[in-house]
Tab-separated table of C-alpha atoms in Angstrom:
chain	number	residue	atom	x	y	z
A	1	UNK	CA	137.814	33.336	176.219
A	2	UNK	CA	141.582	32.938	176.942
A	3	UNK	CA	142.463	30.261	178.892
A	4	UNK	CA	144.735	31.286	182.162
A	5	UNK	CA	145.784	27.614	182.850
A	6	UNK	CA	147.102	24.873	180.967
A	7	UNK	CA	144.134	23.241	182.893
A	8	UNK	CA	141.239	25.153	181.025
A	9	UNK	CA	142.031	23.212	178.011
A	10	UNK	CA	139.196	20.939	176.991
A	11	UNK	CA	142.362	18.790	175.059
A	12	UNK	CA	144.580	18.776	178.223
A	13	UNK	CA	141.983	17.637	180.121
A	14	UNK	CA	140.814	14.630	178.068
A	15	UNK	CA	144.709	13.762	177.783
A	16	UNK	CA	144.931	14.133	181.505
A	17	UNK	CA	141.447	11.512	182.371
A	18	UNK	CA	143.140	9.192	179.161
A	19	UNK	CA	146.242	8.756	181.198
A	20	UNK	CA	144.138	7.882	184.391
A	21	UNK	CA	142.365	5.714	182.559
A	22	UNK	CA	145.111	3.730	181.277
A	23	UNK	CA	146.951	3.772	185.025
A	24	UNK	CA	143.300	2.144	185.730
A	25	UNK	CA	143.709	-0.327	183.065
A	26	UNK	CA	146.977	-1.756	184.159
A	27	UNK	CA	146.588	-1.211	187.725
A	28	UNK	CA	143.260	-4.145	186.894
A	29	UNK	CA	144.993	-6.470	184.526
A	30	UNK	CA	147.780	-8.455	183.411
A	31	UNK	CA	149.882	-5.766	182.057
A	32	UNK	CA	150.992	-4.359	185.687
A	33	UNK	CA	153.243	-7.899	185.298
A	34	UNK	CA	154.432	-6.613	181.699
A	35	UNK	CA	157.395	-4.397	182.540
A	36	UNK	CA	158.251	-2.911	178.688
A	37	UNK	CA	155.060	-2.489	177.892
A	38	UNK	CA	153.449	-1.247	180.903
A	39	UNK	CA	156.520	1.460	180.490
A	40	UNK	CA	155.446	2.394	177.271
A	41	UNK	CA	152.001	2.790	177.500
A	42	UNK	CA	152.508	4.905	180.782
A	43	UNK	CA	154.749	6.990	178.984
A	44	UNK	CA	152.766	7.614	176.363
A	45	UNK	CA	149.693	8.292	178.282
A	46	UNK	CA	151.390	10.413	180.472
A	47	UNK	CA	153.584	12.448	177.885
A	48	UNK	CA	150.383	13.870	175.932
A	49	UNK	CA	148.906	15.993	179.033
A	50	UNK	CA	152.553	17.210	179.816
A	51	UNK	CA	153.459	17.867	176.625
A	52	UNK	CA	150.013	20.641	176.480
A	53	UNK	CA	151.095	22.113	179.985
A	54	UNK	CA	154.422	22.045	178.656
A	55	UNK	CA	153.864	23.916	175.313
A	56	UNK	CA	151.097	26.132	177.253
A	57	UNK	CA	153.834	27.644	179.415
A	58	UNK	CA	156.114	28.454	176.607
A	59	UNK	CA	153.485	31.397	175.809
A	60	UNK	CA	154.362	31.890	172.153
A	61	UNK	CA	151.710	30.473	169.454
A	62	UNK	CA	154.090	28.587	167.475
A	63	UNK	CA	155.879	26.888	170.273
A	64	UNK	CA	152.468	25.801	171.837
A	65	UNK	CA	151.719	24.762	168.105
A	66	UNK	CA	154.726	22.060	167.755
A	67	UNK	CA	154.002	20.766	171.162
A	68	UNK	CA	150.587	20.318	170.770
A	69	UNK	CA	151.320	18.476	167.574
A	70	UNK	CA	154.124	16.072	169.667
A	71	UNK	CA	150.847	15.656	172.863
A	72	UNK	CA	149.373	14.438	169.245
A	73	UNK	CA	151.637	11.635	168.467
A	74	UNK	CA	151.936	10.789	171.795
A	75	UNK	CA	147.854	10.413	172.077
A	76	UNK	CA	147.852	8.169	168.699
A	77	UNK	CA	151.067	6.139	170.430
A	78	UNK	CA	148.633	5.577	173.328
A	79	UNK	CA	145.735	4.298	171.589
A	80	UNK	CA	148.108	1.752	169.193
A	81	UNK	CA	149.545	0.684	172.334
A	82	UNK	CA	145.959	-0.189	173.671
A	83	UNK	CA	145.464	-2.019	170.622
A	84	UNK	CA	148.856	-3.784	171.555
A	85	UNK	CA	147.653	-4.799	174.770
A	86	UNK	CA	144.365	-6.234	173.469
A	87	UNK	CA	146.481	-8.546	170.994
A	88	UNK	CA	148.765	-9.257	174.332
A	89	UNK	CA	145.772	-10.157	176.049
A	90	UNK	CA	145.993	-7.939	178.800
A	91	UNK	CA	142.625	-6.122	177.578
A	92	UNK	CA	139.550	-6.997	176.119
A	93	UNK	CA	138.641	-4.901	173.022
A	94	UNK	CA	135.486	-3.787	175.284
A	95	UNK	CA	138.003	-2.329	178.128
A	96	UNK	CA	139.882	0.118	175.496
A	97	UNK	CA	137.280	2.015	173.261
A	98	UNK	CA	136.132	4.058	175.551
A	99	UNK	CA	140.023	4.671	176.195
A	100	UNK	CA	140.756	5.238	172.596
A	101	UNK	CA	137.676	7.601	171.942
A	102	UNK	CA	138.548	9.779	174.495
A	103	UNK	CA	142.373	10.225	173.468
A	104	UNK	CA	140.601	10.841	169.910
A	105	UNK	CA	138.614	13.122	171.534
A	106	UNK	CA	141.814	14.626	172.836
A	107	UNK	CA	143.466	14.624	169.998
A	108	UNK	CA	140.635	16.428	168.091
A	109	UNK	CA	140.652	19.385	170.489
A	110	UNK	CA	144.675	19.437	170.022
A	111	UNK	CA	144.174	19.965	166.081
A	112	UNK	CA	141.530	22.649	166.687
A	113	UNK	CA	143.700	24.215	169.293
A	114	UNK	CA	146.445	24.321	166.908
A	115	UNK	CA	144.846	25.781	163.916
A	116	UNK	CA	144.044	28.678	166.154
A	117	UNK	CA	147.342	29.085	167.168
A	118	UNK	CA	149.363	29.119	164.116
């Protein structure tokens, strides 16, 4: 089936409940009092499900293709950051694996999606 939205997509919307997850995260911990990196790991969480919808509304394969890819990096920026908050001790290792599989998760559907399109 062809997706209509940039919502159908199973990799948009695990990049979409990773970024709520993270605005959880810090919203519950320490890091809401750490301005850079509460920055950056908002931007990154929040850059991979507008990059899709982004890329999605371009409406030519290879365009959607190279943003998927950047909603990639972004995802993988996200889920070092996490890492970086656990060593900041903001988070407990427990608090981001679920976090981290789900941007994998994300990130999995992204490559799939991709192959398709290119």
């Amino acid at each position: 089936t062809v997706a209509r939205s940039h919502k159908e997509l199973i990799c948009w919307q695990r990049a979409y409940e990773v970024k709520l997850l993270v605005y959880q995260l810090i919203r519950s911990t320490t890091a809401r009092r750490d301005f850079e990196f509460r920055k950056q790991l908002t931007e990154s969480a929040s850059s991979a499900p507008r990059l899709m919808a982004e890329g999605f509304g371009r409406y030519y394969p290879a365009e959607f293709a190279r943003y998927l890819r950047l909603a990639n990096g972004e995802l993988a920026e996200t889920v070092e950051s996490l890492d970086d908050g656990v060593d900041r001790s903001h988070f407990t290792k427990e608090q981001i694996v679920p976090v981290q599989r789900l941007a994998k998760r994300s990130s999995k559907a992204a490559g799939r999606l991709t192959q398709c399109t290119e």
